[in-house]
Amino acid sequence: MFRLLDLVGRSIRVCCVVVLVAACGAGPAAPPSRAGAHRQRARRVGPLDVHERSALQGEALQSVVQAETFATRCTAEHDEGACNRARELYTEAADTWNALVVGRPGDAEVVEWTVQRAQALLGAGSLAEAAATARQALATSTDAVWRKAAAEVLVRSRELAIEKAELAVRQAPPEPTGEPPAVRPIDLPLAVAYLREARERYLELV
């Protein structure tokens, strides 16, 4: 359900949430996280010193590790409480990564934090926000590894959005219209169009 990627000596946790979302649905929105003092300071003041930067990174990774534990229980035991707790912890991780981005906008690791935020939002079931964050990383990063990671999140969020939408499958082509009668092309559903775009972005990077 989860895998750890080693990226040039750095590691990120990639949230593969297919089973979690399928088992429990997106669920209710997670309540506001109880942000630590470092995260609160990042929001109030902005710039973070090196110690606060390290503390925030530790908070985010700890939230992800704990979320993975609950997500595994959610999948194995179909435990709704574990599903909800996993989403809450992923939301806390996303919130913390965002505090880092806001607190140190010129940091060399901003793109990495942005991608990890997108991954955590995916784990939380915040699919639209995960997609938007992944697109932001794709637009600003020149690092091939992190761009690929962002593209993976973008594709997965679009796929899960389609699963949630439960789109009806057309069983027959549209009726011919006009003179002479002809079958006119129909527009793709928006969710499908988004997925096609996401897959095209991903294929450009692999």
mmCIF file with all atom_site columns, C-alpha atoms in Angstrom:
data_model
loop_
_atom_site.group_PDB
_atom_site.id
_atom_site.type_symbol
_atom_site.label_atom_id
_atom_site.label_alt_id
_atom_site.label_comp_id
_atom_site.label_asym_id
_atom_site.label_entity_id
_atom_site.label_seq_id
_atom_site.pdbx_PDB_ins_code
_atom_site.Cartn_x
_atom_site.Cartn_y
_atom_site.Cartn_z
_atom_site.occupancy
_atom_site.B_iso_or_equiv
_atom_site.pdbx_formal_charge
_atom_site.auth_seq_id
_atom_site.auth_comp_id
_atom_site.auth_asym_id
_atom_site.auth_atom_id
_atom_site.pdbx_PDB_model_num
ATOM 1   C CA . MET A 1 1   ? 0.000   0.000  0.000   1.00 0.00 ? 1   MET A CA 1
ATOM 2   C CA . PHE A 1 2   ? 2.901   2.320  0.669   1.00 0.00 ? 2   PHE A CA 1
ATOM 3   C CA . ARG A 1 3   ? 6.404   2.395  -0.662  1.00 0.00 ? 3   ARG A CA 1
ATOM 4   C CA . LEU A 1 4   ? 9.496   4.356  0.280   1.00 0.00 ? 4   LEU A CA 1
ATOM 5   C CA . LEU A 1 5   ? 11.476  5.959  -2.516  1.00 0.00 ? 5   LEU A CA 1
ATOM 6   C CA . ASP A 1 6   ? 15.147  6.792  -2.099  1.00 0.00 ? 6   ASP A CA 1
ATOM 7   C CA . LEU A 1 7   ? 15.847  9.947  -4.036  1.00 0.00 ? 7   LEU A CA 1
ATOM 8   C CA . VAL A 1 8   ? 19.543  10.744 -4.278  1.00 0.00 ? 8   VAL A CA 1
ATOM 9   C CA . GLY A 1 9   ? 20.152  10.134 -0.618  1.00 0.00 ? 9   GLY A CA 1
ATOM 10  C CA . ARG A 1 10  ? 16.855  11.690 0.415   1.00 0.00 ? 10  ARG A CA 1
ATOM 11  C CA . SER A 1 11  ? 13.664  9.741  1.019   1.00 0.00 ? 11  SER A CA 1
ATOM 12  C CA . ILE A 1 12  ? 10.006  10.543 0.600   1.00 0.00 ? 12  ILE A CA 1
ATOM 13  C CA . ARG A 1 13  ? 6.951   8.522  1.364   1.00 0.00 ? 13  ARG A CA 1
ATOM 14  C CA . VAL A 1 14  ? 4.628   8.027  -1.554  1.00 0.00 ? 14  VAL A CA 1
ATOM 15  C CA . CYS A 1 15  ? 1.045   7.503  -0.514  1.00 0.00 ? 15  CYS A CA 1
ATOM 16  C CA . CYS A 1 16  ? -0.674  4.850  -2.649  1.00 0.00 ? 16  CYS A CA 1
ATOM 17  C CA . VAL A 1 17  ? -4.216  5.254  -1.377  1.00 0.00 ? 17  VAL A CA 1
ATOM 18  C CA . VAL A 1 18  ? -6.305  3.200  -3.777  1.00 0.00 ? 18  VAL A CA 1
ATOM 19  C CA . VAL A 1 19  ? -7.393  0.666  -1.184  1.00 0.00 ? 19  VAL A CA 1
ATOM 20  C CA . LEU A 1 20  ? -7.828  3.265  1.547   1.00 0.00 ? 20  LEU A CA 1
ATOM 21  C CA . VAL A 1 21  ? -10.165 5.387  -0.570  1.00 0.00 ? 21  VAL A CA 1
ATOM 22  C CA . ALA A 1 22  ? -12.004 2.374  -1.954  1.00 0.00 ? 22  ALA A CA 1
ATOM 23  C CA . ALA A 1 23  ? -12.507 0.847  1.479   1.00 0.00 ? 23  ALA A CA 1
ATOM 24  C CA . CYS A 1 24  ? -13.675 3.929  3.305   1.00 0.00 ? 24  CYS A CA 1
ATOM 25  C CA . GLY A 1 25  ? -14.425 6.564  0.679   1.00 0.00 ? 25  GLY A CA 1
ATOM 26  C CA . ALA A 1 26  ? -13.017 10.039 0.914   1.00 0.00 ? 26  ALA A CA 1
ATOM 27  C CA . GLY A 1 27  ? -14.722 10.383 4.288   1.00 0.00 ? 27  GLY A CA 1
ATOM 28  C CA . PRO A 1 28  ? -15.506 13.587 6.129   1.00 0.00 ? 28  PRO A CA 1
ATOM 29  C CA . ALA A 1 29  ? -13.039 16.430 5.999   1.00 0.00 ? 29  ALA A CA 1
ATOM 30  C CA . ALA A 1 30  ? -10.395 16.077 8.668   1.00 0.00 ? 30  ALA A CA 1
ATOM 31  C CA . PRO A 1 31  ? -10.755 18.487 11.579  1.00 0.00 ? 31  PRO A CA 1
ATOM 32  C CA . PRO A 1 32  ? -8.212  21.304 11.875  1.00 0.00 ? 32  PRO A CA 1
ATOM 33  C CA . SER A 1 33  ? -4.887  19.831 12.933  1.00 0.00 ? 33  SER A CA 1
ATOM 34  C CA . ARG A 1 34  ? -3.383  20.667 16.294  1.00 0.00 ? 34  ARG A CA 1
ATOM 35  C CA . ALA A 1 35  ? -0.334  22.373 14.864  1.00 0.00 ? 35  ALA A CA 1
ATOM 36  C CA . GLY A 1 36  ? 2.809   22.477 16.950  1.00 0.00 ? 36  GLY A CA 1
ATOM 37  C CA . ALA A 1 37  ? 4.473   25.673 18.063  1.00 0.00 ? 37  ALA A CA 1
ATOM 38  C CA . HIS A 1 38  ? 6.877   25.595 15.113  1.00 0.00 ? 38  HIS A CA 1
ATOM 39  C CA . ARG A 1 39  ? 4.054   25.302 12.580  1.00 0.00 ? 39  ARG A CA 1
ATOM 40  C CA . GLN A 1 40  ? 2.100   28.096 14.259  1.00 0.00 ? 40  GLN A CA 1
ATOM 41  C CA . ARG A 1 41  ? 5.147   30.354 14.175  1.00 0.00 ? 41  ARG A CA 1
ATOM 42  C CA . ALA A 1 42  ? 5.634   29.633 10.472  1.00 0.00 ? 42  ALA A CA 1
ATOM 43  C CA . ARG A 1 43  ? 2.127   30.870 9.788   1.00 0.00 ? 43  ARG A CA 1
ATOM 44  C CA . ARG A 1 44  ? 2.402   33.984 11.920  1.00 0.00 ? 44  ARG A CA 1
ATOM 45  C CA . VAL A 1 45  ? 5.848   35.227 11.016  1.00 0.00 ? 45  VAL A CA 1
ATOM 46  C CA . GLY A 1 46  ? 6.965   33.466 7.865   1.00 0.00 ? 46  GLY A CA 1
ATOM 47  C CA . PRO A 1 47  ? 10.744  33.017 7.890   1.00 0.00 ? 47  PRO A CA 1
ATOM 48  C CA . LEU A 1 48  ? 12.011  30.007 9.801   1.00 0.00 ? 48  LEU A CA 1
ATOM 49  C CA . ASP A 1 49  ? 15.463  29.460 11.216  1.00 0.00 ? 49  ASP A CA 1
ATOM 50  C CA . VAL A 1 50  ? 17.379  26.233 10.654  1.00 0.00 ? 50  VAL A CA 1
ATOM 51  C CA . HIS A 1 51  ? 16.208  24.651 13.909  1.00 0.00 ? 51  HIS A CA 1
ATOM 52  C CA . GLU A 1 52  ? 12.549  25.370 13.166  1.00 0.00 ? 52  GLU A CA 1
ATOM 53  C CA . ARG A 1 53  ? 13.024  24.013 9.656   1.00 0.00 ? 53  ARG A CA 1
ATOM 54  C CA . SER A 1 54  ? 14.366  20.730 11.029  1.00 0.00 ? 54  SER A CA 1
ATOM 55  C CA . ALA A 1 55  ? 11.605  20.524 13.634  1.00 0.00 ? 55  ALA A CA 1
ATOM 56  C CA . LEU A 1 56  ? 8.905   20.969 11.003  1.00 0.00 ? 56  LEU A CA 1
ATOM 57  C CA . GLN A 1 57  ? 10.412  18.311 8.776   1.00 0.00 ? 57  GLN A CA 1
ATOM 58  C CA . GLY A 1 58  ? 10.474  15.941 11.727  1.00 0.00 ? 58  GLY A CA 1
ATOM 59  C CA . GLU A 1 59  ? 6.823   16.708 12.524  1.00 0.00 ? 59  GLU A CA 1
ATOM 60  C CA . ALA A 1 60  ? 5.738   16.057 8.948   1.00 0.00 ? 60  ALA A CA 1
ATOM 61  C CA . LEU A 1 61  ? 7.598   12.768 8.634   1.00 0.00 ? 61  LEU A CA 1
ATOM 62  C CA . GLN A 1 62  ? 6.300   11.592 11.999  1.00 0.00 ? 62  GLN A CA 1
ATOM 63  C CA . SER A 1 63  ? 2.729   12.323 10.905  1.00 0.00 ? 63  SER A CA 1
ATOM 64  C CA . VAL A 1 64  ? 3.261   10.351 7.690   1.00 0.00 ? 64  VAL A CA 1
ATOM 65  C CA . VAL A 1 65  ? 4.729   7.342  9.525   1.00 0.00 ? 65  VAL A CA 1
ATOM 66  C CA . GLN A 1 66  ? 1.797   7.314  11.940  1.00 0.00 ? 66  GLN A CA 1
ATOM 67  C CA . ALA A 1 67  ? -0.668  7.758  9.079   1.00 0.00 ? 67  ALA A CA 1
ATOM 68  C CA . GLU A 1 68  ? 0.780   4.740  7.289   1.00 0.00 ? 68  GLU A CA 1
ATOM 69  C CA . THR A 1 69  ? 0.226   2.616  10.386  1.00 0.00 ? 69  THR A CA 1
ATOM 70  C CA . PHE A 1 70  ? -3.445  3.601  10.598  1.00 0.00 ? 70  PHE A CA 1
ATOM 71  C CA . ALA A 1 71  ? -3.910  3.274  6.834   1.00 0.00 ? 71  ALA A CA 1
ATOM 72  C CA . THR A 1 72  ? -2.577  -0.292 6.975   1.00 0.00 ? 72  THR A CA 1
ATOM 73  C CA . ARG A 1 73  ? -5.072  -1.100 9.740   1.00 0.00 ? 73  ARG A CA 1
ATOM 74  C CA . CYS A 1 74  ? -7.819  0.586  7.735   1.00 0.00 ? 74  CYS A CA 1
ATOM 75  C CA . THR A 1 75  ? -7.078  -1.663 4.764   1.00 0.00 ? 75  THR A CA 1
ATOM 76  C CA . ALA A 1 76  ? -6.533  -4.894 6.685   1.00 0.00 ? 76  ALA A CA 1
ATOM 77  C CA . GLU A 1 77  ? -9.374  -4.574 9.180   1.00 0.00 ? 77  GLU A CA 1
ATOM 78  C CA . HIS A 1 78  ? -11.797 -2.194 7.403   1.00 0.00 ? 78  HIS A CA 1
ATOM 79  C CA . ASP A 1 79  ? -11.628 -0.100 10.550  1.00 0.00 ? 79  ASP A CA 1
ATOM 80  C CA . GLU A 1 80  ? -13.459 3.187  9.936   1.00 0.00 ? 80  GLU A CA 1
ATOM 81  C CA . GLY A 1 81  ? -11.805 4.801  12.953  1.00 0.00 ? 81  GLY A CA 1
ATOM 82  C CA . ALA A 1 82  ? -8.363  3.906  11.596  1.00 0.00 ? 82  ALA A CA 1
ATOM 83  C CA . CYS A 1 83  ? -9.344  5.253  8.163   1.00 0.00 ? 83  CYS A CA 1
ATOM 84  C CA . ASN A 1 84  ? -10.398 8.580  9.669   1.00 0.00 ? 84  ASN A CA 1
ATOM 85  C CA . ARG A 1 85  ? -7.270  8.810  11.810  1.00 0.00 ? 85  ARG A CA 1
ATOM 86  C CA . ALA A 1 86  ? -5.053  8.108  8.799   1.00 0.00 ? 86  ALA A CA 1
ATOM 87  C CA . ARG A 1 87  ? -6.722  10.938 6.894   1.00 0.00 ? 87  ARG A CA 1
ATOM 88  C CA . GLU A 1 88  ? -6.292  13.303 9.844   1.00 0.00 ? 88  GLU A CA 1
ATOM 89  C CA . LEU A 1 89  ? -2.592  12.502 10.104  1.00 0.00 ? 89  LEU A CA 1
ATOM 90  C CA . TYR A 1 90  ? -2.026  12.904 6.381   1.00 0.00 ? 90  TYR A CA 1
ATOM 91  C CA . THR A 1 91  ? -3.775  16.276 6.631   1.00 0.00 ? 91  THR A CA 1
ATOM 92  C CA . GLU A 1 92  ? -1.460  17.264 9.485   1.00 0.00 ? 92  GLU A CA 1
ATOM 93  C CA . ALA A 1 93  ? 1.549   16.252 7.389   1.00 0.00 ? 93  ALA A CA 1
ATOM 94  C CA . ALA A 1 94  ? 0.282   18.283 4.423   1.00 0.00 ? 94  ALA A CA 1
ATOM 95  C CA . ASP A 1 95  ? -0.282  21.265 6.711   1.00 0.00 ? 95  ASP A CA 1
ATOM 96  C CA . THR A 1 96  ? 3.267   21.001 8.035   1.00 0.00 ? 96  THR A CA 1
ATOM 97  C CA . TRP A 1 97  ? 4.853   20.707 4.595   1.00 0.00 ? 97  TRP A CA 1
ATOM 98  C CA . ASN A 1 98  ? 2.906   23.813 3.618   1.00 0.00 ? 98  ASN A CA 1
ATOM 99  C CA . ALA A 1 99  ? 4.215   25.676 6.675   1.00 0.00 ? 99  ALA A CA 1
ATOM 100 C CA . LEU A 1 100 ? 7.738   24.882 5.478   1.00 0.00 ? 100 LEU A CA 1
ATOM 101 C CA . VAL A 1 101 ? 6.997   26.180 1.979   1.00 0.00 ? 101 VAL A CA 1
ATOM 102 C CA . VAL A 1 102 ? 5.528   29.379 3.414   1.00 0.00 ? 102 VAL A CA 1
ATOM 103 C CA . GLY A 1 103 ? 8.213   29.780 6.062   1.00 0.00 ? 103 GLY A CA 1
ATOM 104 C CA . ARG A 1 104 ? 11.213  29.235 3.779   1.00 0.00 ? 104 ARG A CA 1
ATOM 105 C CA . PRO A 1 105 ? 10.091  30.159 0.228   1.00 0.00 ? 105 PRO A CA 1
ATOM 106 C CA . GLY A 1 106 ? 13.664  30.479 -1.045  1.00 0.00 ? 106 GLY A CA 1
ATOM 107 C CA . ASP A 1 107 ? 14.865  27.184 0.388   1.00 0.00 ? 107 ASP A CA 1
ATOM 108 C CA . ALA A 1 108 ? 16.475  24.710 -2.002  1.00 0.00 ? 108 ALA A CA 1
ATOM 109 C CA . GLU A 1 109 ? 14.036  22.028 -0.830  1.00 0.00 ? 109 GLU A CA 1
ATOM 110 C CA . VAL A 1 110 ? 10.789  23.936 -1.521  1.00 0.00 ? 110 VAL A CA 1
ATOM 111 C CA . VAL A 1 111 ? 9.960   21.739 -4.519  1.00 0.00 ? 111 VAL A CA 1
ATOM 112 C CA . GLU A 1 112 ? 10.509  18.588 -2.468  1.00 0.00 ? 112 GLU A CA 1
ATOM 113 C CA . TRP A 1 113 ? 8.250   19.893 0.290   1.00 0.00 ? 113 TRP A CA 1
ATOM 114 C CA . THR A 1 114 ? 5.603   20.813 -2.281  1.00 0.00 ? 114 THR A CA 1
ATOM 115 C CA . VAL A 1 115 ? 5.626   17.300 -3.758  1.00 0.00 ? 115 VAL A CA 1
ATOM 116 C CA . GLN A 1 116 ? 5.495   15.717 -0.316  1.00 0.00 ? 116 GLN A CA 1
ATOM 117 C CA . ARG A 1 117 ? 2.560   17.976 0.529   1.00 0.00 ? 117 ARG A CA 1
ATOM 118 C CA . ALA A 1 118 ? 0.800   16.752 -2.606  1.00 0.00 ? 118 ALA A CA 1
ATOM 119 C CA . GLN A 1 119 ? 1.457   13.141 -1.577  1.00 0.00 ? 119 GLN A CA 1
ATOM 120 C CA . ALA A 1 120 ? 0.058   13.764 1.908   1.00 0.00 ? 120 ALA A CA 1
ATOM 121 C CA . LEU A 1 121 ? -3.040  15.477 0.477   1.00 0.00 ? 121 LEU A CA 1
ATOM 122 C CA . LEU A 1 122 ? -3.558  12.413 -1.717  1.00 0.00 ? 122 LEU A CA 1
ATOM 123 C CA . GLY A 1 123 ? -3.402  10.222 1.379   1.00 0.00 ? 123 GLY A CA 1
ATOM 124 C CA . ALA A 1 124 ? -5.903  12.496 3.103   1.00 0.00 ? 124 ALA A CA 1
ATOM 125 C CA . GLY A 1 125 ? -8.353  12.108 0.226   1.00 0.00 ? 125 GLY A CA 1
ATOM 126 C CA . SER A 1 126 ? -8.111  15.801 -0.713  1.00 0.00 ? 126 SER A CA 1
ATOM 127 C CA . LEU A 1 127 ? -7.917  14.943 -4.388  1.00 0.00 ? 127 LEU A CA 1
ATOM 128 C CA . ALA A 1 128 ? -8.474  18.356 -5.969  1.00 0.00 ? 128 ALA A CA 1
ATOM 129 C CA . GLU A 1 129 ? -5.940  20.021 -3.680  1.00 0.00 ? 129 GLU A CA 1
ATOM 130 C CA . ALA A 1 130 ? -3.448  17.200 -4.244  1.00 0.00 ? 130 ALA A CA 1
ATOM 131 C CA . ALA A 1 131 ? -3.773  17.659 -8.003  1.00 0.00 ? 131 ALA A CA 1
ATOM 132 C CA . ALA A 1 132 ? -3.371  21.441 -7.751  1.00 0.00 ? 132 ALA A CA 1
ATOM 133 C CA . THR A 1 133 ? -0.278  21.076 -5.557  1.00 0.00 ? 133 THR A CA 1
ATOM 134 C CA . ALA A 1 134 ? 1.242   18.501 -7.895  1.00 0.00 ? 134 ALA A CA 1
ATOM 135 C CA . ARG A 1 135 ? 0.647   20.817 -10.858 1.00 0.00 ? 135 ARG A CA 1
ATOM 136 C CA . GLN A 1 136 ? 2.361   23.622 -8.941  1.00 0.00 ? 136 GLN A CA 1
ATOM 137 C CA . ALA A 1 137 ? 5.421   21.410 -8.411  1.00 0.00 ? 137 ALA A CA 1
ATOM 138 C CA . LEU A 1 138 ? 5.469   20.452 -12.092 1.00 0.00 ? 138 LEU A CA 1
ATOM 139 C CA . ALA A 1 139 ? 5.333   24.112 -13.072 1.00 0.00 ? 139 ALA A CA 1
ATOM 140 C CA . THR A 1 140 ? 8.206   25.193 -10.827 1.00 0.00 ? 140 THR A CA 1
ATOM 141 C CA . SER A 1 141 ? 10.597  22.233 -10.664 1.00 0.00 ? 141 SER A CA 1
ATOM 142 C CA . THR A 1 142 ? 13.401  21.351 -13.045 1.00 0.00 ? 142 THR A CA 1
ATOM 143 C CA . ASP A 1 143 ? 14.428  18.245 -11.075 1.00 0.00 ? 143 ASP A CA 1
ATOM 144 C CA . ALA A 1 144 ? 13.473  15.168 -13.117 1.00 0.00 ? 144 ALA A CA 1
ATOM 145 C CA . VAL A 1 145 ? 12.971  12.922 -10.088 1.00 0.00 ? 145 VAL A CA 1
ATOM 146 C CA . TRP A 1 146 ? 10.643  15.278 -8.244  1.00 0.00 ? 146 TRP A CA 1
ATOM 147 C CA . ARG A 1 147 ? 8.768   16.155 -11.441 1.00 0.00 ? 147 ARG A CA 1
ATOM 148 C CA . LYS A 1 148 ? 8.076   12.453 -11.998 1.00 0.00 ? 148 LYS A CA 1
ATOM 149 C CA . ALA A 1 149 ? 6.900   12.090 -8.379  1.00 0.00 ? 149 ALA A CA 1
ATOM 150 C CA . ALA A 1 150 ? 4.566   15.072 -8.831  1.00 0.00 ? 150 ALA A CA 1
ATOM 151 C CA . ALA A 1 151 ? 3.219   13.623 -12.082 1.00 0.00 ? 151 ALA A CA 1
ATOM 152 C CA . GLU A 1 152 ? 2.467   10.328 -10.307 1.00 0.00 ? 152 GLU A CA 1
ATOM 153 C CA . VAL A 1 153 ? 0.407   12.191 -7.710  1.00 0.00 ? 153 VAL A CA 1
ATOM 154 C CA . LEU A 1 154 ? -1.405  14.119 -10.431 1.00 0.00 ? 154 LEU A CA 1
ATOM 155 C CA . VAL A 1 155 ? -2.358  10.932 -12.304 1.00 0.00 ? 155 VAL A CA 1
ATOM 156 C CA . ARG A 1 156 ? -3.431  9.092  -9.154  1.00 0.00 ? 156 ARG A CA 1
ATOM 157 C CA . SER A 1 157 ? -5.558  11.982 -7.901  1.00 0.00 ? 157 SER A CA 1
ATOM 158 C CA . ARG A 1 158 ? -7.321  12.194 -11.265 1.00 0.00 ? 158 ARG A CA 1
ATOM 159 C CA . GLU A 1 159 ? -7.923  8.424  -11.332 1.00 0.00 ? 159 GLU A CA 1
ATOM 160 C CA . LEU A 1 160 ? -9.406  8.447  -7.849  1.00 0.00 ? 160 LEU A CA 1
ATOM 161 C CA . ALA A 1 161 ? -11.583 11.445 -8.719  1.00 0.00 ? 161 ALA A CA 1
ATOM 162 C CA . ILE A 1 162 ? -13.107 9.424  -11.565 1.00 0.00 ? 162 ILE A CA 1
ATOM 163 C CA . GLU A 1 163 ? -13.697 6.468  -9.252  1.00 0.00 ? 163 GLU A CA 1
ATOM 164 C CA . LYS A 1 164 ? -15.496 8.759  -6.801  1.00 0.00 ? 164 LYS A CA 1
ATOM 165 C CA . ALA A 1 165 ? -17.565 10.345 -9.561  1.00 0.00 ? 165 ALA A CA 1
ATOM 166 C CA . GLU A 1 166 ? -18.926 6.945  -10.692 1.00 0.00 ? 166 GLU A CA 1
ATOM 167 C CA . LEU A 1 167 ? -19.341 8.136  -14.255 1.00 0.00 ? 167 LEU A CA 1
ATOM 168 C CA . ALA A 1 168 ? -21.974 6.373  -16.339 1.00 0.00 ? 168 ALA A CA 1
ATOM 169 C CA . VAL A 1 169 ? -20.596 4.376  -19.259 1.00 0.00 ? 169 VAL A CA 1
ATOM 170 C CA . ARG A 1 170 ? -22.239 5.180  -22.581 1.00 0.00 ? 170 ARG A CA 1
ATOM 171 C CA . GLN A 1 171 ? -23.641 2.017  -24.126 1.00 0.00 ? 171 GLN A CA 1
ATOM 172 C CA . ALA A 1 172 ? -24.305 3.406  -27.613 1.00 0.00 ? 172 ALA A CA 1
ATOM 173 C CA . PRO A 1 173 ? -23.139 6.332  -29.754 1.00 0.00 ? 173 PRO A CA 1
ATOM 174 C CA . PRO A 1 174 ? -25.219 9.512  -29.869 1.00 0.00 ? 174 PRO A CA 1
ATOM 175 C CA . GLU A 1 175 ? -28.119 9.608  -32.305 1.00 0.00 ? 175 GLU A CA 1
ATOM 176 C CA . PRO A 1 176 ? -27.328 11.072 -35.729 1.00 0.00 ? 176 PRO A CA 1
ATOM 177 C CA . THR A 1 177 ? -28.447 14.653 -36.218 1.00 0.00 ? 177 THR A CA 1
ATOM 178 C CA . GLY A 1 178 ? -28.493 17.220 -39.021 1.00 0.00 ? 178 GLY A CA 1
ATOM 179 C CA . GLU A 1 179 ? -28.789 16.931 -42.790 1.00 0.00 ? 179 GLU A CA 1
ATOM 180 C CA . PRO A 1 180 ? -27.408 14.647 -43.926 1.00 0.00 ? 180 PRO A CA 1
ATOM 181 C CA . PRO A 1 181 ? -27.649 12.795 -40.590 1.00 0.00 ? 181 PRO A CA 1
ATOM 182 C CA . ALA A 1 182 ? -24.297 12.405 -38.871 1.00 0.00 ? 182 ALA A CA 1
ATOM 183 C CA . VAL A 1 183 ? -23.051 11.398 -35.456 1.00 0.00 ? 183 VAL A CA 1
ATOM 184 C CA . ARG A 1 184 ? -21.446 14.436 -33.850 1.00 0.00 ? 184 ARG A CA 1
ATOM 185 C CA . PRO A 1 185 ? -18.460 14.040 -31.520 1.00 0.00 ? 185 PRO A CA 1
ATOM 186 C CA . ILE A 1 186 ? -19.224 14.609 -27.875 1.00 0.00 ? 186 ILE A CA 1
ATOM 187 C CA . ASP A 1 187 ? -17.005 16.258 -25.308 1.00 0.00 ? 187 ASP A CA 1
ATOM 188 C CA . LEU A 1 188 ? -15.151 14.128 -22.799 1.00 0.00 ? 188 LEU A CA 1
ATOM 189 C CA . PRO A 1 189 ? -16.440 14.418 -19.230 1.00 0.00 ? 189 PRO A CA 1
ATOM 190 C CA . LEU A 1 190 ? -14.252 16.945 -17.440 1.00 0.00 ? 190 LEU A CA 1
ATOM 191 C CA . ALA A 1 191 ? -12.859 14.363 -15.010 1.00 0.00 ? 191 ALA A CA 1
ATOM 192 C CA . VAL A 1 192 ? -11.780 12.154 -17.925 1.00 0.00 ? 192 VAL A CA 1
ATOM 193 C CA . ALA A 1 193 ? -10.220 15.095 -19.744 1.00 0.00 ? 193 ALA A CA 1
ATOM 194 C CA . TYR A 1 194 ? -8.228  15.939 -16.611 1.00 0.00 ? 194 TYR A CA 1
ATOM 195 C CA . LEU A 1 195 ? -7.002  12.349 -16.374 1.00 0.00 ? 195 LEU A CA 1
ATOM 196 C CA . ARG A 1 196 ? -5.936  12.296 -20.022 1.00 0.00 ? 196 ARG A CA 1
ATOM 197 C CA . GLU A 1 197 ? -3.980  15.518 -19.502 1.00 0.00 ? 197 GLU A CA 1
ATOM 198 C CA . ALA A 1 198 ? -2.340  14.110 -16.350 1.00 0.00 ? 198 ALA A CA 1
ATOM 199 C CA . ARG A 1 199 ? -1.281  10.909 -18.125 1.00 0.00 ? 199 ARG A CA 1
ATOM 200 C CA . GLU A 1 200 ? 0.159   12.914 -21.007 1.00 0.00 ? 200 GLU A CA 1
ATOM 201 C CA . ARG A 1 201 ? 2.205   14.960 -18.525 1.00 0.00 ? 201 ARG A CA 1
ATOM 202 C CA . TYR A 1 202 ? 3.440   11.768 -16.885 1.00 0.00 ? 202 TYR A CA 1
ATOM 203 C CA . LEU A 1 203 ? 4.408   10.125 -20.178 1.00 0.00 ? 203 LEU A CA 1
ATOM 204 C CA . GLU A 1 204 ? 6.476   13.171 -21.068 1.00 0.00 ? 204 GLU A CA 1
ATOM 205 C CA . LEU A 1 205 ? 8.644   12.445 -18.020 1.00 0.00 ? 205 LEU A CA 1
ATOM 206 C CA . VAL A 1 206 ? 9.206   8.680  -18.268 1.00 0.00 ? 206 VAL A CA 1
#
